[in-house]
Short mmCIF file of C-alpha atoms in Angstrom, two decimals:
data_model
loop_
_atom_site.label_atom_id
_atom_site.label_comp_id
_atom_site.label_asym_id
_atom_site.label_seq_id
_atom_site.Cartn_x
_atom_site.Cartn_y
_atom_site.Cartn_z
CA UNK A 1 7.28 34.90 192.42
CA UNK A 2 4.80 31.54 192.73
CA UNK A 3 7.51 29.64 194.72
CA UNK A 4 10.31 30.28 196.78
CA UNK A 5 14.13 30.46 195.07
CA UNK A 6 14.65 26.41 195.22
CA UNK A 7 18.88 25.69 195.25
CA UNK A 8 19.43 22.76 193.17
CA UNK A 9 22.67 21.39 191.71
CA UNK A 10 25.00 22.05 194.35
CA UNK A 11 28.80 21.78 193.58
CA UNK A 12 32.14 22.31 195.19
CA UNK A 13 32.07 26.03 194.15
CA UNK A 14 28.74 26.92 193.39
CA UNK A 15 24.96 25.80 192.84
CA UNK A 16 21.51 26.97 190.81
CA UNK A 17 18.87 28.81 191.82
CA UNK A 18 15.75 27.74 190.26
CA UNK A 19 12.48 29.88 191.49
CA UNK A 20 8.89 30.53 189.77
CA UNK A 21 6.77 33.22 188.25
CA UNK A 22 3.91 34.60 186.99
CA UNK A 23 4.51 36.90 184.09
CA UNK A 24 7.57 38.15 181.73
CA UNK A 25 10.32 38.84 184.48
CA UNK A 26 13.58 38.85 184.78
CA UNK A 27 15.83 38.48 188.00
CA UNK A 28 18.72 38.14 189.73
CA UNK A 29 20.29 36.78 192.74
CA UNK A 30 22.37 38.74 195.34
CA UNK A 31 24.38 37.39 198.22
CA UNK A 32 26.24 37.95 201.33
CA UNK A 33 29.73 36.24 202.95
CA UNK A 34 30.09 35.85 206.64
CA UNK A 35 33.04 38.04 205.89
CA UNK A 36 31.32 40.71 204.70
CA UNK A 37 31.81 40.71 201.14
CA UNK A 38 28.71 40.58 198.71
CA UNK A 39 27.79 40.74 195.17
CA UNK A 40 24.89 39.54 192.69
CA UNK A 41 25.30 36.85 189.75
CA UNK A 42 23.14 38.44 186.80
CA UNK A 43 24.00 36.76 183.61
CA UNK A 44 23.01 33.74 181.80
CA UNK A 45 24.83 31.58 179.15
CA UNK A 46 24.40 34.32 176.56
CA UNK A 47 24.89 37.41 178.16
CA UNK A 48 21.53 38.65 179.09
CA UNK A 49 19.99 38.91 182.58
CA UNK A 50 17.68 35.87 182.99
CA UNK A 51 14.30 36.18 182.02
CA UNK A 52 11.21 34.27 181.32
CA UNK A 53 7.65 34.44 181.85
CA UNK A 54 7.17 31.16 183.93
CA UNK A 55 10.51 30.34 185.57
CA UNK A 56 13.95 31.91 186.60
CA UNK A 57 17.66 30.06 186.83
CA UNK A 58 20.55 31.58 188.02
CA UNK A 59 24.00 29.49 187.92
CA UNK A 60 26.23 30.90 190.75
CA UNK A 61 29.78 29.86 190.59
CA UNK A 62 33.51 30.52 192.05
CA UNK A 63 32.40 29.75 195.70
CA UNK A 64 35.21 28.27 197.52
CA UNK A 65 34.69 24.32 198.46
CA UNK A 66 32.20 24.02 201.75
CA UNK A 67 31.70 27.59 201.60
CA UNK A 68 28.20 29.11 203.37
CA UNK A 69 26.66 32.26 201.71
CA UNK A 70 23.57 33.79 202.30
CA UNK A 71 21.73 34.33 198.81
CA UNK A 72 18.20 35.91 198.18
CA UNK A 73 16.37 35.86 194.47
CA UNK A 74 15.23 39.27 193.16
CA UNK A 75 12.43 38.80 190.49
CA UNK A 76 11.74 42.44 188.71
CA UNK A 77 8.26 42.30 186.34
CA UNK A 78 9.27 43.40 182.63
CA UNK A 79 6.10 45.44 182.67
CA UNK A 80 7.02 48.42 185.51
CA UNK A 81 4.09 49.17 186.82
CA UNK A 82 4.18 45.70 189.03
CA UNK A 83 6.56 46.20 191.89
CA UNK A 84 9.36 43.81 191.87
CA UNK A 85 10.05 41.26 194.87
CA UNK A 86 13.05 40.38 196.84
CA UNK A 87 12.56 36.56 198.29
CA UNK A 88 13.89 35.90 202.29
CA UNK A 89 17.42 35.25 202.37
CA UNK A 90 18.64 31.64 202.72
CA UNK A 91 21.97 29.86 203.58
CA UNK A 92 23.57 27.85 201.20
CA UNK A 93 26.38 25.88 201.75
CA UNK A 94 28.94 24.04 198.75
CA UNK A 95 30.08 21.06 198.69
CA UNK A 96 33.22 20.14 200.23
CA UNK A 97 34.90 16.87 199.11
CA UNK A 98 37.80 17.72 201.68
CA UNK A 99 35.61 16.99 204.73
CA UNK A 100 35.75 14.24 206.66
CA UNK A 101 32.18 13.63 207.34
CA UNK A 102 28.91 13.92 204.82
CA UNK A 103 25.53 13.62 205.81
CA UNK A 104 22.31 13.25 202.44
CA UNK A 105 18.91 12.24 202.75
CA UNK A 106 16.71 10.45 199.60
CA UNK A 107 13.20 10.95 198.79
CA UNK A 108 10.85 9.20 196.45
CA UNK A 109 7.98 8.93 194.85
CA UNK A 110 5.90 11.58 196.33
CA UNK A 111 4.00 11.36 192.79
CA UNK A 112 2.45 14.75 194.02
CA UNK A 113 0.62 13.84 197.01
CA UNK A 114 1.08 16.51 199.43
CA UNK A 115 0.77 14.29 202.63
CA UNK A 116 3.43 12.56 201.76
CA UNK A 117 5.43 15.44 201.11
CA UNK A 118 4.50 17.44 204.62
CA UNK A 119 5.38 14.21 206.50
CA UNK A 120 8.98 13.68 204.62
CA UNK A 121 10.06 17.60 205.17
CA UNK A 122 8.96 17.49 208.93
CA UNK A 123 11.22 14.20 209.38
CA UNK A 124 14.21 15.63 207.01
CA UNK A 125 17.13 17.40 208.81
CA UNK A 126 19.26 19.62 207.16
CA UNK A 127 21.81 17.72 204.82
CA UNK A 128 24.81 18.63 202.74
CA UNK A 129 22.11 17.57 199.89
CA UNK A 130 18.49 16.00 199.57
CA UNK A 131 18.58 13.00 196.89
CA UNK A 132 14.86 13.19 195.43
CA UNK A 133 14.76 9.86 193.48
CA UNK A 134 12.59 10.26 191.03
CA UNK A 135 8.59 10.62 190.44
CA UNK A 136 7.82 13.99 191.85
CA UNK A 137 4.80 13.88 189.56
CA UNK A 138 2.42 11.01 188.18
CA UNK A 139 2.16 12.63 184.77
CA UNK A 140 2.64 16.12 183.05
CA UNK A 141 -0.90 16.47 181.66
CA UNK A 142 -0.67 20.33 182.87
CA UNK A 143 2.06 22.79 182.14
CA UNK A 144 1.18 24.94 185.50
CA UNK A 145 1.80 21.44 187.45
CA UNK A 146 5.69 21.76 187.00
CA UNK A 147 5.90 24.83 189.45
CA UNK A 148 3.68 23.49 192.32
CA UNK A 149 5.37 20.00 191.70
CA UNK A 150 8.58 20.79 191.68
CA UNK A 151 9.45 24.32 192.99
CA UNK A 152 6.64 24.69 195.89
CA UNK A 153 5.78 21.50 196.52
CA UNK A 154 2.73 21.26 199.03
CA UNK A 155 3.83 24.90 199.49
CA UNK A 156 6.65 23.95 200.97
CA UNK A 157 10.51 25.29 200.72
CA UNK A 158 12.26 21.86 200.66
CA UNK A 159 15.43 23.03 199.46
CA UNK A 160 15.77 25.20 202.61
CA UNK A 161 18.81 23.85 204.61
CA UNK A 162 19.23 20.82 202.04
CA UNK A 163 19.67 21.72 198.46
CA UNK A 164 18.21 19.18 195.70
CA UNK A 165 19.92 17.00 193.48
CA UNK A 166 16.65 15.89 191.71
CA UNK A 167 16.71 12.07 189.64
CA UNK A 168 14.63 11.71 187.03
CA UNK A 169 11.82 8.60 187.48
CA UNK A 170 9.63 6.62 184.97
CA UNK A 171 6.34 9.21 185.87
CA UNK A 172 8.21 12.08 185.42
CA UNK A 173 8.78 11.22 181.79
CA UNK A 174 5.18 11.13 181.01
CA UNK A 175 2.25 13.24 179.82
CA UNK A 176 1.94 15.84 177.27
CA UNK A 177 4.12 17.97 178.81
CA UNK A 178 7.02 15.85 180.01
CA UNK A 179 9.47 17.12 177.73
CA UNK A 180 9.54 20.74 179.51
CA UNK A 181 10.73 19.31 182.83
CA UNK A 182 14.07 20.15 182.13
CA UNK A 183 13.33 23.92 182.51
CA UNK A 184 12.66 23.52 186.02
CA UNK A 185 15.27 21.13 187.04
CA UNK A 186 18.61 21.86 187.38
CA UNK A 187 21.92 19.73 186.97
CA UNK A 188 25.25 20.66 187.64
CA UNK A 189 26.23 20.04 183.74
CA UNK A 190 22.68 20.42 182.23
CA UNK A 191 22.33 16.52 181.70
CA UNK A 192 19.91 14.17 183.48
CA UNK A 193 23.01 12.14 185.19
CA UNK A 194 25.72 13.67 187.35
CA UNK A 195 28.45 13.21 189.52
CA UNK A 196 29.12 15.03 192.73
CA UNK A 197 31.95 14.46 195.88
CA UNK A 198 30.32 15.20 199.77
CA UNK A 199 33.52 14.42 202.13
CA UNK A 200 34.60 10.84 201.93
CA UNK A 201 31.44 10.10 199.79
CA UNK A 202 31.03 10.16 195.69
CA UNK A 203 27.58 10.14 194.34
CA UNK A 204 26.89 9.16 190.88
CA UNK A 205 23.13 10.15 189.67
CA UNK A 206 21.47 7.77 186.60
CA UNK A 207 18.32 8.07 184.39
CA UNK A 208 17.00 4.94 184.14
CA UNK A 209 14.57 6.30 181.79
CA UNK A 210 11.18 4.41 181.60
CA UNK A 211 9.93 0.86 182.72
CA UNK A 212 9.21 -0.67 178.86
CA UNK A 213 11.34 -0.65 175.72
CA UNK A 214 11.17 3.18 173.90
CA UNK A 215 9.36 1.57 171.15
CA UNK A 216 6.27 0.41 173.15
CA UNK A 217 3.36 1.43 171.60
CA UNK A 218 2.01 3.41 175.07
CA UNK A 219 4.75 5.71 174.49
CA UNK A 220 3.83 6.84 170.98
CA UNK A 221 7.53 7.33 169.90
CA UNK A 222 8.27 10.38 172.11
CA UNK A 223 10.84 8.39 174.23
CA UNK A 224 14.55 7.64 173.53
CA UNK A 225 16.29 5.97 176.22
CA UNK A 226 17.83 3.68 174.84
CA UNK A 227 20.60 5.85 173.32
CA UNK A 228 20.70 7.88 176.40
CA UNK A 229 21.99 5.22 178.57
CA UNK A 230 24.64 3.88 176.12
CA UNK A 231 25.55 7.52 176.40
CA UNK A 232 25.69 7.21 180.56
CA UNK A 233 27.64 3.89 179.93
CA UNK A 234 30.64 5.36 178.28
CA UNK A 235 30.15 8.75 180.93
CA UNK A 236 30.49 6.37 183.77
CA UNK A 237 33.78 5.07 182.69
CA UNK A 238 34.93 8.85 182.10
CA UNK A 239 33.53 9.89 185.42
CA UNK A 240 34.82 7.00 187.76
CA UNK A 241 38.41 7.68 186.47
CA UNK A 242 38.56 11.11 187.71
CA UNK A 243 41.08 11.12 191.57
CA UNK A 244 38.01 12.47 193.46
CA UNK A 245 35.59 9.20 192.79
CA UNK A 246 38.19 6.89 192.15
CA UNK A 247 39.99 7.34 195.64
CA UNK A 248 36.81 7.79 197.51
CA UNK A 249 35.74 5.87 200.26
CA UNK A 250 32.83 5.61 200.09
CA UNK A 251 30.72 5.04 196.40
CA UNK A 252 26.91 5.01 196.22
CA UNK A 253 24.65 5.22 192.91
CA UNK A 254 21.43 7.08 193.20
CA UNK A 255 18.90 5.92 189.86
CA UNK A 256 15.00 5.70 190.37
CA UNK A 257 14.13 2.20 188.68
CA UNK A 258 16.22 -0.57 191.00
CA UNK A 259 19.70 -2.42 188.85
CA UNK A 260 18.41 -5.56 191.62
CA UNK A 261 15.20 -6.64 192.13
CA UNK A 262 13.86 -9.76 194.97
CA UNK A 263 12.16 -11.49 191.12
CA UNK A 264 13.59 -11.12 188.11
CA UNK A 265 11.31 -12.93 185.68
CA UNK A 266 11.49 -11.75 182.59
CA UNK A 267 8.76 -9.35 182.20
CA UNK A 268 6.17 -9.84 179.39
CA UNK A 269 5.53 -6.21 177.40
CA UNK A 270 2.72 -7.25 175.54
CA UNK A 271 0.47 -8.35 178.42
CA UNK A 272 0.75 -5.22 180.40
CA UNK A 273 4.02 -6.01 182.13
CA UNK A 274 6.39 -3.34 182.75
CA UNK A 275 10.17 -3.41 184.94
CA UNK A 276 10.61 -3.89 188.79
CA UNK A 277 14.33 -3.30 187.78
CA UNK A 278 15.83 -1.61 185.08
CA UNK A 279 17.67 -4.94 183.09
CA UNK A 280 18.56 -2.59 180.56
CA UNK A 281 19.96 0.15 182.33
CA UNK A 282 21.85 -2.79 184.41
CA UNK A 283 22.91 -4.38 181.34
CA UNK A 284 24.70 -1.15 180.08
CA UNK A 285 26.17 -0.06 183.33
CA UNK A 286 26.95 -3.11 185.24
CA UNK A 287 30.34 -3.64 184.58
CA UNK A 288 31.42 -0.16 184.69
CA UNK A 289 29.80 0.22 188.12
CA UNK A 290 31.67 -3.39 189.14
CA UNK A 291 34.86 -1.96 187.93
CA UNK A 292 34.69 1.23 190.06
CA UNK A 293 33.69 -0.37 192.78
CA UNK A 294 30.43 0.97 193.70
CA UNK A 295 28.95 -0.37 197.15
CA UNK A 296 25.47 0.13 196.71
CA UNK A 297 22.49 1.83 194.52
CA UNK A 298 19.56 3.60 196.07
CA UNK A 299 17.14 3.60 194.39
CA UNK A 300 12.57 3.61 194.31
CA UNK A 301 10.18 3.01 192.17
CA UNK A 302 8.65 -0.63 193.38
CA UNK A 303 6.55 1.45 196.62
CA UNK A 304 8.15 -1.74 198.25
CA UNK A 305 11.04 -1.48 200.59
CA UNK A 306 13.67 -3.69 200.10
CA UNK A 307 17.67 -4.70 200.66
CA UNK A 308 19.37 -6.61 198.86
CA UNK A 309 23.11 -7.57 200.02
CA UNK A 310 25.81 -7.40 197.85
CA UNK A 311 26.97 -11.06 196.30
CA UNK A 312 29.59 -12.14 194.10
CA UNK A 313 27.64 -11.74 190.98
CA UNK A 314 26.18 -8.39 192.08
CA UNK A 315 29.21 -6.87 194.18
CA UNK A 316 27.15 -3.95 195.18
CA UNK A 317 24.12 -4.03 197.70
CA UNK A 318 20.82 -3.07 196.36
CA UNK A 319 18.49 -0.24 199.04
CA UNK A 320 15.20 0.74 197.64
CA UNK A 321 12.83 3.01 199.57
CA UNK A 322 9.00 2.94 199.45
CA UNK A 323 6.57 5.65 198.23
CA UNK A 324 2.96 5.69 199.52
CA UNK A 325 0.60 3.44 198.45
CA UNK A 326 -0.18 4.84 194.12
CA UNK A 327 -3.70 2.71 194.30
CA UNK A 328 -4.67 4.01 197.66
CA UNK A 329 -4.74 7.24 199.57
CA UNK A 330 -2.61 5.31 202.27
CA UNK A 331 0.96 6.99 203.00
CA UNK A 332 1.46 3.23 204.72
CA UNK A 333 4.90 2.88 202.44
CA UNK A 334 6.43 5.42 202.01
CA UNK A 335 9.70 6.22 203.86
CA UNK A 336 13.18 8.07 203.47
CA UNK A 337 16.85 7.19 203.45
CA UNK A 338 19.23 9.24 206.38
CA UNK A 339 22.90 8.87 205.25
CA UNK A 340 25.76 9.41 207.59
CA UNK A 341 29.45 9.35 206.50
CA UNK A 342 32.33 9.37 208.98
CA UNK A 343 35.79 7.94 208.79
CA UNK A 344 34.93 5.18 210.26
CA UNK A 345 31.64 3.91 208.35
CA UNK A 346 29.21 5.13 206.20
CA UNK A 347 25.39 4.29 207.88
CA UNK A 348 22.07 4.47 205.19
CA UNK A 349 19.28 4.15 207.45
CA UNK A 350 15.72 3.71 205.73
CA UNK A 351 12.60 5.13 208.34
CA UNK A 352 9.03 5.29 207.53
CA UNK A 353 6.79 8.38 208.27
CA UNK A 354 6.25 7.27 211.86
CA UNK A 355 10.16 6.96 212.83
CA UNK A 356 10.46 3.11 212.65
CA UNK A 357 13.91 2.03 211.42
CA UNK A 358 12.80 -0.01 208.47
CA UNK A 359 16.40 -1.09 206.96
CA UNK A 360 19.77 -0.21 208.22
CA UNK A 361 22.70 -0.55 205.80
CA UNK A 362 26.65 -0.42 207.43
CA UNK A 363 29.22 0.02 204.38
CA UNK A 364 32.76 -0.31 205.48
CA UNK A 365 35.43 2.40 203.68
CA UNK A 366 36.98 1.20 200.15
CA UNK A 367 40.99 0.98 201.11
#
């Protein structure tokens, strides 16, 4: 194994386990019920026990809502004269959209600067689930970069008492590599945009894809966004329909590249320019999002940190968090998001790396 087993995708009755390594292995995960009961989940989509010689999934599924199980990965080399590893165990709990309290935290931007990274897993409690909105990486120009990016970041186990729903930024679109990232991430229906209940709080997850039109020349054609959020457009409609986010409470949209931004000149391609805000993803998904009534969208991507209310032409608040400085080796911006759900209210707090409160957003429940 070259990282620890990483629990993405969580759900209301199960979750991934995503975990590297080095060589043709295969593996398995087993786990344990604080009744006693135990088993191991051993097949992929096909039929054969997962194997690969750089990374290892296992989907786990039929886990009652809010559920906590202990689960451990067992990696076994295909060539038997290696021994084969069992990981530490690790408690994972689902998702329960019955409870009446929910509690997430948001990263972003750590673009793969490991101070950043120590500082935001020492501050992060454990949540129901860690948001991490987008740019894990500056650019794929290495294939080995995916494992220590993603998986074991600074060597670190950040899925450990927070499992990651991972967003999909600008930078981690780009580079030679880029189009491999979906081996290591997982999503609870294998596409780059989601939808998940956590008590009285439904999520929605968008690609934004990247900050230019696809056919700008600095892409050389290997980019098609375009299509892919027309596709998210007539998702969200689908999605926001279903009882469990149209009677929630409490609605919040999680996308990398801001819908809002404090100046929204229209940005020149040709000289350089490139989005503070996504106008196209906005222009696709505004009136879906009005229409559901979603109260705010988290997002990154500026390395500013910024709130924007809600207003009558934009009925739903705007909270981006910063990411450390990308010119300078100065961690000076970059911050998290601590959200709290009750019955009452729903609290998104924005701190820096020192503590400070830097924005404090109160949302009200939806009748």
């Amino acid at each position: 194994m070259t990282s620890p087993p990483v629990v993405m995708a969580p759900r209301s009755d199960g979750f991934e386990v995503v975990w590297g390594v080095r060589g043709l292995s295969r593996g398995w995960i087993e786990w344990e019920a604080a009744d006693g009961s135990n088993g191991t989940v051993t097949s992929d989509a096909f039929g054969m026990v997962p194997q690969d010689h750089r990374v290892l999934r296992v989907r786990a599924g039929g886990i009652p809502a809010g559920t906590a199980i202990r689960v451990r990965a067992i990696t076994e080399p295909v060539d038997r004269r290696l021994r084969r590893h069992e990981s530490e165990w690790k408690t994972v709990r689902t998702l329960d959209a019955a409870s009446d309290t929910a509690r997430f935290a948001v990263w972003n931007d750590t673009h793969q600067r490991d101070d950043t990274l120590r500082a935001l897993h020492e501050a992060t409690p454990e949540v129901d689930v860690l948001i991490w909105n987008g740019d894990l990486c500056n650019d794929w120009k290495d294939p080995s970069w995916f494992t220590s990016t993603v998986l074991n970041p600074a060597g670190l186990d950040v899925s450990a008492g927070r499992p990651l729903a991972i967003v999909v930024g600008n930078h981690d679109v780009r580079g030679a590599w880029a189009y491999q990232l979906e081996d290591f991430v997982a999503t609870p229906e294998g596409r780059p945009f989601t939808a998940f209940r956590i008590g009285p709080v439904a999520c929605i997850v968008l690609h934004t894809g990247e900050d230019k039109p696809d056919a700008h020349p600095t892409f050389e054609g290997r980019v098609a966004f375009e299509p892919l959020r027309a596709e998210q457009a007539e998702w969200l409609r689908d999605v926001t329909a279903r009882p469990e986010f149209a009677d929630a409470p409490y609605r919040v949209v999680f996308c990398h590249i801001p819908l809002r931004w404090i100046d929204e000149t229209v940005v020149d391609y040709d000289a350089d320019g490139y989005d503070w805000f996504s106008r196209m993803s906005r222009d696709a998904w505004h009136d879906a999002l009005v229409e559901w009534g979603a109260q705010i969208v988290v997002s990154g991507h500026t390395h500013y940190r910024a709130s924007l209310p809600a207003t009558e032409e934009f009925p739903y608040a705007q909270l981006i968090s910063g990411g450390p400085d990308a010119e300078t080796t100065s961690d000076e911006a970059a911050a998290w998001i601590d959200g709290v759900a009750s019955a009452e209210e729903l609290v998104l707090t924005m701190r820096d790396l020192g503590g400070e409160v830097v924005h404090e957003v109160r949302l009200a429940p939806l009748a």
